[in-house]
């Protein structure tokens, strides 16, 4: 799973031809560490329909502030450069898969 930052967020997320799920996380966050392997698995399994990336809020503070990330983990789904859905907190792989499919 690719990591994005303040520098490449626009090119990798907003200008992506595919929908993009951004996992806003921090290395010190326990629930975030729980979600990273799930997001990584889904990144491979759903590669044909969605791009899944991660963004460290401590390293990409500008982007986290732009999208008003108040708690982590937060997942934002973008289509055609626009945020279309958001999910807060840890969840199971099945729950995240269902949420992605519902919002695609």
PDB file of N, CA and C in Angstrom:
ATOM      1  N   UNK A   1       0.851  -1.172   0.000  1.00  0.00           N
ATOM      2  CA  UNK A   1       0.000   0.000   0.000  1.00  0.00           C
ATOM      3  C   UNK A   1       0.900   1.239   0.000  1.00  0.00           C
ATOM      4  N   UNK A   2       0.605   2.118  -0.893  1.00  0.00           N
ATOM      5  CA  UNK A   2       1.386   3.337  -1.071  1.00  0.00           C
ATOM      6  C   UNK A   2       1.080   4.352   0.035  1.00  0.00           C
ATOM      7  N   UNK A   3       2.109   5.119   0.412  1.00  0.00           N
ATOM      8  CA  UNK A   3       1.911   6.200   1.373  1.00  0.00           C
ATOM      9  C   UNK A   3       1.928   7.523   0.620  1.00  0.00           C
ATOM     10  N   UNK A   4       0.957   8.394   0.926  1.00  0.00           N
ATOM     11  CA  UNK A   4       0.909   9.721   0.324  1.00  0.00           C
ATOM     12  C   UNK A   4       1.239  10.760   1.394  1.00  0.00           C
ATOM     13  N   UNK A   5       1.536  11.985   0.933  1.00  0.00           N
ATOM     14  CA  UNK A   5       1.906  13.055   1.848  1.00  0.00           C
ATOM     15  C   UNK A   5       1.403  14.385   1.291  1.00  0.00           C
ATOM     16  N   UNK A   6       1.781  15.472   1.945  1.00  0.00           N
ATOM     17  CA  UNK A   6       1.339  16.790   1.494  1.00  0.00           C
ATOM     18  C   UNK A   6       1.781  17.088   0.062  1.00  0.00           C
ATOM     19  N   UNK A   7       2.938  16.592  -0.322  1.00  0.00           N
ATOM     20  CA  UNK A   7       3.504  16.892  -1.640  1.00  0.00           C
ATOM     21  C   UNK A   7       2.780  16.171  -2.767  1.00  0.00           C
ATOM     22  N   UNK A   8       2.455  14.891  -2.569  1.00  0.00           N
ATOM     23  CA  UNK A   8       1.880  14.120  -3.679  1.00  0.00           C
ATOM     24  C   UNK A   8       0.388  13.818  -3.522  1.00  0.00           C
ATOM     25  N   UNK A   9      -0.273  14.376  -2.513  1.00  0.00           N
ATOM     26  CA  UNK A   9      -1.692  14.083  -2.285  1.00  0.00           C
ATOM     27  C   UNK A   9      -2.547  14.449  -3.499  1.00  0.00           C
ATOM     28  N   UNK A  10      -2.321  15.611  -4.050  1.00  0.00           N
ATOM     29  CA  UNK A  10      -3.126  16.043  -5.201  1.00  0.00           C
ATOM     30  C   UNK A  10      -2.964  15.100  -6.384  1.00  0.00           C
ATOM     31  N   UNK A  11      -1.723  14.762  -6.729  1.00  0.00           N
ATOM     32  CA  UNK A  11      -1.498  13.912  -7.903  1.00  0.00           C
ATOM     33  C   UNK A  11      -1.944  12.470  -7.676  1.00  0.00           C
ATOM     34  N   UNK A  12      -1.748  11.943  -6.471  1.00  0.00           N
ATOM     35  CA  UNK A  12      -2.064  10.543  -6.205  1.00  0.00           C
ATOM     36  C   UNK A  12      -3.517  10.297  -5.809  1.00  0.00           C
ATOM     37  N   UNK A  13      -4.169  11.295  -5.230  1.00  0.00           N
ATOM     38  CA  UNK A  13      -5.534  11.114  -4.740  1.00  0.00           C
ATOM     39  C   UNK A  13      -6.528  11.923  -5.559  1.00  0.00           C
ATOM     40  N   UNK A  14      -6.359  13.226  -5.571  1.00  0.00           N
ATOM     41  CA  UNK A  14      -7.351  14.101  -6.207  1.00  0.00           C
ATOM     42  C   UNK A  14      -7.400  13.951  -7.721  1.00  0.00           C
ATOM     43  N   UNK A  15      -6.277  13.607  -8.341  1.00  0.00           N
ATOM     44  CA  UNK A  15      -6.245  13.459  -9.802  1.00  0.00           C
ATOM     45  C   UNK A  15      -6.266  12.004 -10.253  1.00  0.00           C
ATOM     46  N   UNK A  16      -6.527  11.098  -9.340  1.00  0.00           N
ATOM     47  CA  UNK A  16      -6.573   9.676  -9.682  1.00  0.00           C
ATOM     48  C   UNK A  16      -7.793   9.383 -10.551  1.00  0.00           C
ATOM     49  N   UNK A  17      -7.619   8.519 -11.532  1.00  0.00           N
ATOM     50  CA  UNK A  17      -8.737   8.118 -12.371  1.00  0.00           C
ATOM     51  C   UNK A  17      -9.648   7.124 -11.655  1.00  0.00           C
ATOM     52  N   UNK A  18      -9.100   6.420 -10.671  1.00  0.00           N
ATOM     53  CA  UNK A  18      -9.876   5.463  -9.871  1.00  0.00           C
ATOM     54  C   UNK A  18     -10.301   6.136  -8.568  1.00  0.00           C
ATOM     55  N   UNK A  19     -11.361   5.634  -7.940  1.00  0.00           N
ATOM     56  CA  UNK A  19     -11.668   6.090  -6.586  1.00  0.00           C
ATOM     57  C   UNK A  19     -10.484   5.771  -5.669  1.00  0.00           C
ATOM     58  N   UNK A  20     -10.281   6.600  -4.646  1.00  0.00           N
ATOM     59  CA  UNK A  20      -9.154   6.420  -3.727  1.00  0.00           C
ATOM     60  C   UNK A  20      -9.658   6.447  -2.293  1.00  0.00           C
ATOM     61  N   UNK A  21      -9.246   5.441  -1.523  1.00  0.00           N
ATOM     62  CA  UNK A  21      -9.502   5.419  -0.090  1.00  0.00           C
ATOM     63  C   UNK A  21      -8.212   5.845   0.600  1.00  0.00           C
ATOM     64  N   UNK A  22      -8.289   6.903   1.414  1.00  0.00           N
ATOM     65  CA  UNK A  22      -7.123   7.376   2.153  1.00  0.00           C
ATOM     66  C   UNK A  22      -7.296   7.003   3.618  1.00  0.00           C
ATOM     67  N   UNK A  23      -6.334   6.247   4.130  1.00  0.00           N
ATOM     68  CA  UNK A  23      -6.306   5.844   5.535  1.00  0.00           C
ATOM     69  C   UNK A  23      -5.429   6.842   6.285  1.00  0.00           C
ATOM     70  N   UNK A  24      -6.060   7.755   7.031  1.00  0.00           N
ATOM     71  CA  UNK A  24      -5.332   8.721   7.846  1.00  0.00           C
ATOM     72  C   UNK A  24      -4.956   8.026   9.150  1.00  0.00           C
ATOM     73  N   UNK A  25      -3.650   7.956   9.449  1.00  0.00           N
ATOM     74  CA  UNK A  25      -3.165   7.195  10.594  1.00  0.00           C
ATOM     75  C   UNK A  25      -1.969   7.898  11.240  1.00  0.00           C
ATOM     76  N   UNK A  26      -1.506   7.350  12.360  1.00  0.00           N
ATOM     77  CA  UNK A  26      -0.247   7.747  12.987  1.00  0.00           C
ATOM     78  C   UNK A  26       0.409   6.487  13.543  1.00  0.00           C
ATOM     79  N   UNK A  27       1.719   6.442  13.528  1.00  0.00           N
ATOM     80  CA  UNK A  27       2.427   5.238  13.961  1.00  0.00           C
ATOM     81  C   UNK A  27       2.207   4.941  15.443  1.00  0.00           C
ATOM     82  N   UNK A  28       1.926   5.944  16.241  1.00  0.00           N
ATOM     83  CA  UNK A  28       1.733   5.767  17.690  1.00  0.00           C
ATOM     84  C   UNK A  28       0.307   5.347  18.063  1.00  0.00           C
ATOM     85  N   UNK A  29      -0.592   5.291  17.093  1.00  0.00           N
ATOM     86  CA  UNK A  29      -2.024   5.037  17.336  1.00  0.00           C
ATOM     87  C   UNK A  29      -2.321   3.531  17.251  1.00  0.00           C
ATOM     88  N   UNK A  30      -2.745   2.947  18.379  1.00  0.00           N
ATOM     89  CA  UNK A  30      -3.052   1.512  18.419  1.00  0.00           C
ATOM     90  C   UNK A  30      -4.121   1.078  17.433  1.00  0.00           C
ATOM     91  N   UNK A  31      -5.299   1.722  17.427  1.00  0.00           N
ATOM     92  CA  UNK A  31      -6.331   1.337  16.459  1.00  0.00           C
ATOM     93  C   UNK A  31      -5.863   1.510  15.008  1.00  0.00           C
ATOM     94  N   UNK A  32      -4.991   2.484  14.770  1.00  0.00           N
ATOM     95  CA  UNK A  32      -4.451   2.675  13.413  1.00  0.00           C
ATOM     96  C   UNK A  32      -3.588   1.484  13.016  1.00  0.00           C
ATOM     97  N   UNK A  33      -2.757   1.014  13.947  1.00  0.00           N
ATOM     98  CA  UNK A  33      -1.912  -0.153  13.663  1.00  0.00           C
ATOM     99  C   UNK A  33      -2.768  -1.384  13.388  1.00  0.00           C
ATOM    100  N   UNK A  34      -3.933  -1.465  14.047  1.00  0.00           N
ATOM    101  CA  UNK A  34      -4.868  -2.560  13.814  1.00  0.00           C
ATOM    102  C   UNK A  34      -5.444  -2.487  12.397  1.00  0.00           C
ATOM    103  N   UNK A  35      -5.684  -1.282  11.896  1.00  0.00           N
ATOM    104  CA  UNK A  35      -6.320  -1.105  10.585  1.00  0.00           C
ATOM    105  C   UNK A  35      -5.340  -1.234   9.410  1.00  0.00           C
ATOM    106  N   UNK A  36      -4.074  -0.931   9.614  1.00  0.00           N
ATOM    107  CA  UNK A  36      -3.123  -0.939   8.499  1.00  0.00           C
ATOM    108  C   UNK A  36      -3.055  -2.275   7.767  1.00  0.00           C
ATOM    109  N   UNK A  37      -2.966  -3.427   8.444  1.00  0.00           N
ATOM    110  CA  UNK A  37      -2.931  -4.684   7.689  1.00  0.00           C
ATOM    111  C   UNK A  37      -4.226  -4.948   6.926  1.00  0.00           C
ATOM    112  N   UNK A  38      -5.347  -4.511   7.495  1.00  0.00           N
ATOM    113  CA  UNK A  38      -6.641  -4.688   6.824  1.00  0.00           C
ATOM    114  C   UNK A  38      -6.669  -3.855   5.543  1.00  0.00           C
ATOM    115  N   UNK A  39      -6.271  -2.587   5.652  1.00  0.00           N
ATOM    116  CA  UNK A  39      -6.240  -1.717   4.475  1.00  0.00           C
ATOM    117  C   UNK A  39      -5.247  -2.245   3.444  1.00  0.00           C
ATOM    118  N   UNK A  40      -4.124  -2.781   3.918  1.00  0.00           N
ATOM    119  CA  UNK A  40      -3.112  -3.323   3.012  1.00  0.00           C
ATOM    120  C   UNK A  40      -3.663  -4.527   2.248  1.00  0.00           C
ATOM    121  N   UNK A  41      -4.366  -5.423   2.931  1.00  0.00           N
ATOM    122  CA  UNK A  41      -4.979  -6.586   2.261  1.00  0.00           C
ATOM    123  C   UNK A  41      -5.996  -6.127   1.223  1.00  0.00           C
ATOM    124  N   UNK A  42      -6.856  -5.188   1.607  1.00  0.00           N
ATOM    125  CA  UNK A  42      -7.886  -4.711   0.681  1.00  0.00           C
ATOM    126  C   UNK A  42      -7.275  -3.987  -0.504  1.00  0.00           C
ATOM    127  N   UNK A  43      -6.138  -3.347  -0.282  1.00  0.00           N
ATOM    128  CA  UNK A  43      -5.441  -2.669  -1.377  1.00  0.00           C
ATOM    129  C   UNK A  43      -5.102  -3.651  -2.496  1.00  0.00           C
ATOM    130  N   UNK A  44      -4.669  -4.845  -2.112  1.00  0.00           N
ATOM    131  CA  UNK A  44      -4.358  -5.882  -3.107  1.00  0.00           C
ATOM    132  C   UNK A  44      -5.624  -6.502  -3.680  1.00  0.00           C
ATOM    133  N   UNK A  45      -6.570  -6.837  -2.802  1.00  0.00           N
ATOM    134  CA  UNK A  45      -7.779  -7.546  -3.223  1.00  0.00           C
ATOM    135  C   UNK A  45      -8.706  -6.697  -4.092  1.00  0.00           C
ATOM    136  N   UNK A  46      -8.722  -5.389  -3.879  1.00  0.00           N
ATOM    137  CA  UNK A  46      -9.660  -4.526  -4.593  1.00  0.00           C
ATOM    138  C   UNK A  46      -8.962  -3.598  -5.599  1.00  0.00           C
ATOM    139  N   UNK A  47      -7.738  -3.930  -5.953  1.00  0.00           N
ATOM    140  CA  UNK A  47      -6.922  -3.057  -6.810  1.00  0.00           C
ATOM    141  C   UNK A  47      -7.584  -2.716  -8.137  1.00  0.00           C
ATOM    142  N   UNK A  48      -8.432  -3.591  -8.652  1.00  0.00           N
ATOM    143  CA  UNK A  48      -9.083  -3.326  -9.933  1.00  0.00           C
ATOM    144  C   UNK A  48     -10.099  -2.189  -9.846  1.00  0.00           C
ATOM    145  N   UNK A  49     -10.688  -1.995  -8.665  1.00  0.00           N
ATOM    146  CA  UNK A  49     -11.770  -1.013  -8.558  1.00  0.00           C
ATOM    147  C   UNK A  49     -11.448   0.210  -7.712  1.00  0.00           C
ATOM    148  N   UNK A  50     -10.422   0.130  -6.854  1.00  0.00           N
ATOM    149  CA  UNK A  50     -10.118   1.246  -5.962  1.00  0.00           C
ATOM    150  C   UNK A  50      -8.631   1.247  -5.617  1.00  0.00           C
ATOM    151  N   UNK A  51      -8.116   2.434  -5.411  1.00  0.00           N
ATOM    152  CA  UNK A  51      -6.738   2.614  -4.963  1.00  0.00           C
ATOM    153  C   UNK A  51      -6.813   2.935  -3.468  1.00  0.00           C
ATOM    154  N   UNK A  52      -6.027   2.232  -2.655  1.00  0.00           N
ATOM    155  CA  UNK A  52      -6.012   2.478  -1.214  1.00  0.00           C
ATOM    156  C   UNK A  52      -4.616   2.936  -0.820  1.00  0.00           C
ATOM    157  N   UNK A  53      -4.565   4.075  -0.144  1.00  0.00           N
ATOM    158  CA  UNK A  53      -3.295   4.661   0.278  1.00  0.00           C
ATOM    159  C   UNK A  53      -3.376   5.035   1.754  1.00  0.00           C
ATOM    160  N   UNK A  54      -2.221   5.259   2.349  1.00  0.00           N
ATOM    161  CA  UNK A  54      -2.190   5.694   3.739  1.00  0.00           C
ATOM    162  C   UNK A  54      -1.506   7.054   3.830  1.00  0.00           C
ATOM    163  N   UNK A  55      -1.898   7.827   4.846  1.00  0.00           N
ATOM    164  CA  UNK A  55      -1.331   9.150   5.063  1.00  0.00           C
ATOM    165  C   UNK A  55      -1.070   9.324   6.556  1.00  0.00           C
ATOM    166  N   UNK A  56       0.188   9.519   6.917  1.00  0.00           N
ATOM    167  CA  UNK A  56       0.589   9.723   8.311  1.00  0.00           C
ATOM    168  C   UNK A  56       0.284  11.167   8.685  1.00  0.00           C
ATOM    169  N   UNK A  57      -0.650  11.372   9.619  1.00  0.00           N
ATOM    170  CA  UNK A  57      -1.084  12.723   9.974  1.00  0.00           C
ATOM    171  C   UNK A  57       0.030  13.549  10.606  1.00  0.00           C
ATOM    172  N   UNK A  58       1.028  12.899  11.191  1.00  0.00           N
ATOM    173  CA  UNK A  58       2.153  13.629  11.779  1.00  0.00           C
ATOM    174  C   UNK A  58       3.126  14.122  10.716  1.00  0.00           C
ATOM    175  N   UNK A  59       3.185  13.436   9.591  1.00  0.00           N
ATOM    176  CA  UNK A  59       4.090  13.823   8.509  1.00  0.00           C
ATOM    177  C   UNK A  59       3.393  14.680   7.453  1.00  0.00           C
ATOM    178  N   UNK A  60       2.086  14.626   7.392  1.00  0.00           N
ATOM    179  CA  UNK A  60       1.315  15.378   6.390  1.00  0.00           C
ATOM    180  C   UNK A  60       0.264  16.224   7.102  1.00  0.00           C
ATOM    181  N   UNK A  61       0.744  17.083   7.961  1.00  0.00           N
ATOM    182  CA  UNK A  61      -0.158  17.891   8.793  1.00  0.00           C
ATOM    183  C   UNK A  61      -1.056  18.806   7.970  1.00  0.00           C
ATOM    184  N   UNK A  62      -0.537  19.341   6.874  1.00  0.00           N
ATOM    185  CA  UNK A  62      -1.322  20.263   6.043  1.00  0.00           C
ATOM    186  C   UNK A  62      -2.559  19.560   5.470  1.00  0.00           C
ATOM    187  N   UNK A  63      -2.370  18.369   4.932  1.00  0.00           N
ATOM    188  CA  UNK A  63      -3.486  17.628   4.347  1.00  0.00           C
ATOM    189  C   UNK A  63      -4.465  17.195   5.432  1.00  0.00           C
ATOM    190  N   UNK A  64      -3.951  16.732   6.565  1.00  0.00           N
ATOM    191  CA  UNK A  64      -4.829  16.333   7.670  1.00  0.00           C
ATOM    192  C   UNK A  64      -5.662  17.528   8.146  1.00  0.00           C
ATOM    193  N   UNK A  65      -5.049  18.697   8.187  1.00  0.00           N
ATOM    194  CA  UNK A  65      -5.780  19.899   8.591  1.00  0.00           C
ATOM    195  C   UNK A  65      -6.809  20.303   7.541  1.00  0.00           C
ATOM    196  N   UNK A  66      -6.445  20.213   6.269  1.00  0.00           N
ATOM    197  CA  UNK A  66      -7.363  20.556   5.181  1.00  0.00           C
ATOM    198  C   UNK A  66      -8.645  19.738   5.267  1.00  0.00           C
ATOM    199  N   UNK A  67      -8.522  18.456   5.584  1.00  0.00           N
ATOM    200  CA  UNK A  67      -9.687  17.570   5.646  1.00  0.00           C
ATOM    201  C   UNK A  67     -10.236  17.426   7.068  1.00  0.00           C
ATOM    202  N   UNK A  68      -9.787  18.311   7.949  1.00  0.00           N
ATOM    203  CA  UNK A  68     -10.304  18.408   9.324  1.00  0.00           C
ATOM    204  C   UNK A  68     -10.314  17.060  10.043  1.00  0.00           C
ATOM    205  N   UNK A  69      -9.191  16.370   9.971  1.00  0.00           N
ATOM    206  CA  UNK A  69      -9.066  15.085  10.651  1.00  0.00           C
ATOM    207  C   UNK A  69      -8.912  15.348  12.142  1.00  0.00           C
ATOM    208  N   UNK A  70      -9.928  14.970  12.903  1.00  0.00           N
ATOM    209  CA  UNK A  70      -9.952  15.207  14.348  1.00  0.00           C
ATOM    210  C   UNK A  70      -9.594  13.964  15.158  1.00  0.00           C
ATOM    211  N   UNK A  71      -9.830  12.789  14.578  1.00  0.00           N
ATOM    212  CA  UNK A  71      -9.514  11.537  15.257  1.00  0.00           C
ATOM    213  C   UNK A  71      -8.999  10.550  14.220  1.00  0.00           C
ATOM    214  N   UNK A  72      -8.211   9.615  14.697  1.00  0.00           N
ATOM    215  CA  UNK A  72      -7.668   8.592  13.807  1.00  0.00           C
ATOM    216  C   UNK A  72      -7.907   7.231  14.450  1.00  0.00           C
ATOM    217  N   UNK A  73      -8.031   6.197  13.645  1.00  0.00           N
ATOM    218  CA  UNK A  73      -8.001   6.212  12.187  1.00  0.00           C
ATOM    219  C   UNK A  73      -9.280   6.806  11.586  1.00  0.00           C
ATOM    220  N   UNK A  74      -9.076   7.523  10.503  1.00  0.00           N
ATOM    221  CA  UNK A  74     -10.176   8.033   9.687  1.00  0.00           C
ATOM    222  C   UNK A  74      -9.917   7.614   8.257  1.00  0.00           C
ATOM    223  N   UNK A  75     -10.941   7.117   7.600  1.00  0.00           N
ATOM    224  CA  UNK A  75     -10.854   6.741   6.185  1.00  0.00           C
ATOM    225  C   UNK A  75     -11.711   7.724   5.391  1.00  0.00           C
ATOM    226  N   UNK A  76     -11.116   8.327   4.364  1.00  0.00           N
ATOM    227  CA  UNK A  76     -11.865   9.193   3.458  1.00  0.00           C
ATOM    228  C   UNK A  76     -11.853   8.560   2.084  1.00  0.00           C
ATOM    229  N   UNK A  77     -13.008   8.533   1.440  1.00  0.00           N
ATOM    230  CA  UNK A  77     -13.134   7.987   0.090  1.00  0.00           C
ATOM    231  C   UNK A  77     -13.321   9.137  -0.885  1.00  0.00           C
ATOM    232  N   UNK A  78     -12.474   9.171  -1.905  1.00  0.00           N
ATOM    233  CA  UNK A  78     -12.515  10.214  -2.923  1.00  0.00           C
ATOM    234  C   UNK A  78     -12.892   9.617  -4.267  1.00  0.00           C
ATOM    235  N   UNK A  79     -13.762  10.343  -4.993  1.00  0.00           N
ATOM    236  CA  UNK A  79     -14.107   9.996  -6.378  1.00  0.00           C
ATOM    237  C   UNK A  79     -13.994  11.271  -7.187  1.00  0.00           C
ATOM    238  N   UNK A  80     -13.289  11.199  -8.298  1.00  0.00           N
ATOM    239  CA  UNK A  80     -13.127  12.353  -9.187  1.00  0.00           C
ATOM    240  C   UNK A  80     -12.656  13.591  -8.423  1.00  0.00           C
ATOM    241  N   UNK A  81     -11.735  13.385  -7.490  1.00  0.00           N
ATOM    242  CA  UNK A  81     -11.150  14.492  -6.759  1.00  0.00           C
ATOM    243  C   UNK A  81     -11.999  15.056  -5.635  1.00  0.00           C
ATOM    244  N   UNK A  82     -13.150  14.455  -5.368  1.00  0.00           N
ATOM    245  CA  UNK A  82     -14.055  14.952  -4.330  1.00  0.00           C
ATOM    246  C   UNK A  82     -14.221  13.914  -3.218  1.00  0.00           C
ATOM    247  N   UNK A  83     -14.232  14.371  -1.977  1.00  0.00           N
ATOM    248  CA  UNK A  83     -14.511  13.467  -0.858  1.00  0.00           C
ATOM    249  C   UNK A  83     -15.988  13.097  -0.908  1.00  0.00           C
ATOM    250  N   UNK A  84     -16.276  11.797  -0.913  1.00  0.00           N
ATOM    251  CA  UNK A  84     -17.663  11.345  -1.007  1.00  0.00           C
ATOM    252  C   UNK A  84     -18.139  10.598   0.232  1.00  0.00           C
ATOM    253  N   UNK A  85     -17.206  10.142   1.076  1.00  0.00           N
ATOM    254  CA  UNK A  85     -17.607   9.417   2.277  1.00  0.00           C
ATOM    255  C   UNK A  85     -16.461   9.416   3.272  1.00  0.00           C
ATOM    256  N   UNK A  86     -16.819   9.269   4.557  1.00  0.00           N
ATOM    257  CA  UNK A  86     -15.792   9.140   5.579  1.00  0.00           C
ATOM    258  C   UNK A  86     -16.209   8.128   6.631  1.00  0.00           C
ATOM    259  N   UNK A  87     -15.205   7.457   7.176  1.00  0.00           N
ATOM    260  CA  UNK A  87     -15.411   6.435   8.197  1.00  0.00           C
ATOM    261  C   UNK A  87     -14.417   6.706   9.316  1.00  0.00           C
ATOM    262  N   UNK A  88     -14.905   6.691  10.549  1.00  0.00           N
ATOM    263  CA  UNK A  88     -14.053   6.961  11.708  1.00  0.00           C
ATOM    264  C   UNK A  88     -13.924   5.722  12.572  1.00  0.00           C
ATOM    265  N   UNK A  89     -12.721   5.487  13.053  1.00  0.00           N
ATOM    266  CA  UNK A  89     -12.484   4.407  14.004  1.00  0.00           C
ATOM    267  C   UNK A  89     -12.129   3.087  13.354  1.00  0.00           C
ATOM    268  N   UNK A  90     -11.670   2.183  14.195  1.00  0.00           N
ATOM    269  CA  UNK A  90     -11.288   0.846  13.728  1.00  0.00           C
ATOM    270  C   UNK A  90     -12.535   0.016  13.441  1.00  0.00           C
ATOM    271  N   UNK A  91     -12.373  -0.946  12.552  1.00  0.00           N
ATOM    272  CA  UNK A  91     -13.465  -1.853  12.211  1.00  0.00           C
ATOM    273  C   UNK A  91     -12.867  -3.146  11.671  1.00  0.00           C
ATOM    274  N   UNK A  92     -13.716  -4.106  11.410  1.00  0.00           N
ATOM    275  CA  UNK A  92     -13.248  -5.371  10.858  1.00  0.00           C
ATOM    276  C   UNK A  92     -13.039  -5.232   9.345  1.00  0.00           C
ATOM    277  N   UNK A  93     -12.365  -6.200   8.782  1.00  0.00           N
ATOM    278  CA  UNK A  93     -12.153  -6.214   7.338  1.00  0.00           C
ATOM    279  C   UNK A  93     -13.495  -6.286   6.602  1.00  0.00           C
ATOM    280  N   UNK A  94     -14.412  -7.102   7.108  1.00  0.00           N
ATOM    281  CA  UNK A  94     -15.730  -7.239   6.471  1.00  0.00           C
ATOM    282  C   UNK A  94     -16.492  -5.913   6.512  1.00  0.00           C
ATOM    283  N   UNK A  95     -16.433  -5.229   7.653  1.00  0.00           N
ATOM    284  CA  UNK A  95     -17.126  -3.943   7.780  1.00  0.00           C
ATOM    285  C   UNK A  95     -16.541  -2.905   6.825  1.00  0.00           C
ATOM    286  N   UNK A  96     -15.216  -2.859   6.732  1.00  0.00           N
ATOM    287  CA  UNK A  96     -14.581  -1.896   5.832  1.00  0.00           C
ATOM    288  C   UNK A  96     -14.884  -2.233   4.375  1.00  0.00           C
ATOM    289  N   UNK A  97     -14.849  -3.504   4.039  1.00  0.00           N
ATOM    290  CA  UNK A  97     -15.174  -3.932   2.673  1.00  0.00           C
ATOM    291  C   UNK A  97     -16.596  -3.519   2.304  1.00  0.00           C
ATOM    292  N   UNK A  98     -17.538  -3.779   3.192  1.00  0.00           N
ATOM    293  CA  UNK A  98     -18.940  -3.404   2.940  1.00  0.00           C
ATOM    294  C   UNK A  98     -19.084  -1.896   2.793  1.00  0.00           C
ATOM    295  N   UNK A  99     -18.404  -1.137   3.639  1.00  0.00           N
ATOM    296  CA  UNK A  99     -18.470   0.327   3.584  1.00  0.00           C
ATOM    297  C   UNK A  99     -17.929   0.842   2.250  1.00  0.00           C
ATOM    298  N   UNK A 100     -16.793   0.279   1.805  1.00  0.00           N
ATOM    299  CA  UNK A 100     -16.210   0.685   0.521  1.00  0.00           C
ATOM    300  C   UNK A 100     -17.179   0.373  -0.612  1.00  0.00           C
ATOM    301  N   UNK A 101     -17.679  -0.852  -0.652  1.00  0.00           N
ATOM    302  CA  UNK A 101     -18.590  -1.252  -1.738  1.00  0.00           C
ATOM    303  C   UNK A 101     -19.860  -0.410  -1.753  1.00  0.00           C
ATOM    304  N   UNK A 102     -20.395  -0.097  -0.586  1.00  0.00           N
ATOM    305  CA  UNK A 102     -21.604   0.729  -0.488  1.00  0.00           C
ATOM    306  C   UNK A 102     -21.351   2.128  -1.067  1.00  0.00           C
ATOM    307  N   UNK A 103     -20.148   2.661  -0.828  1.00  0.00           N
ATOM    308  CA  UNK A 103     -19.856   4.029  -1.233  1.00  0.00           C
ATOM    309  C   UNK A 103     -19.219   4.166  -2.619  1.00  0.00           C
ATOM    310  N   UNK A 104     -18.861   3.047  -3.222  1.00  0.00           N
ATOM    311  CA  UNK A 104     -18.308   3.120  -4.581  1.00  0.00           C
ATOM    312  C   UNK A 104     -19.430   3.392  -5.561  1.00  0.00           C
TER     313      UNK A 104
END
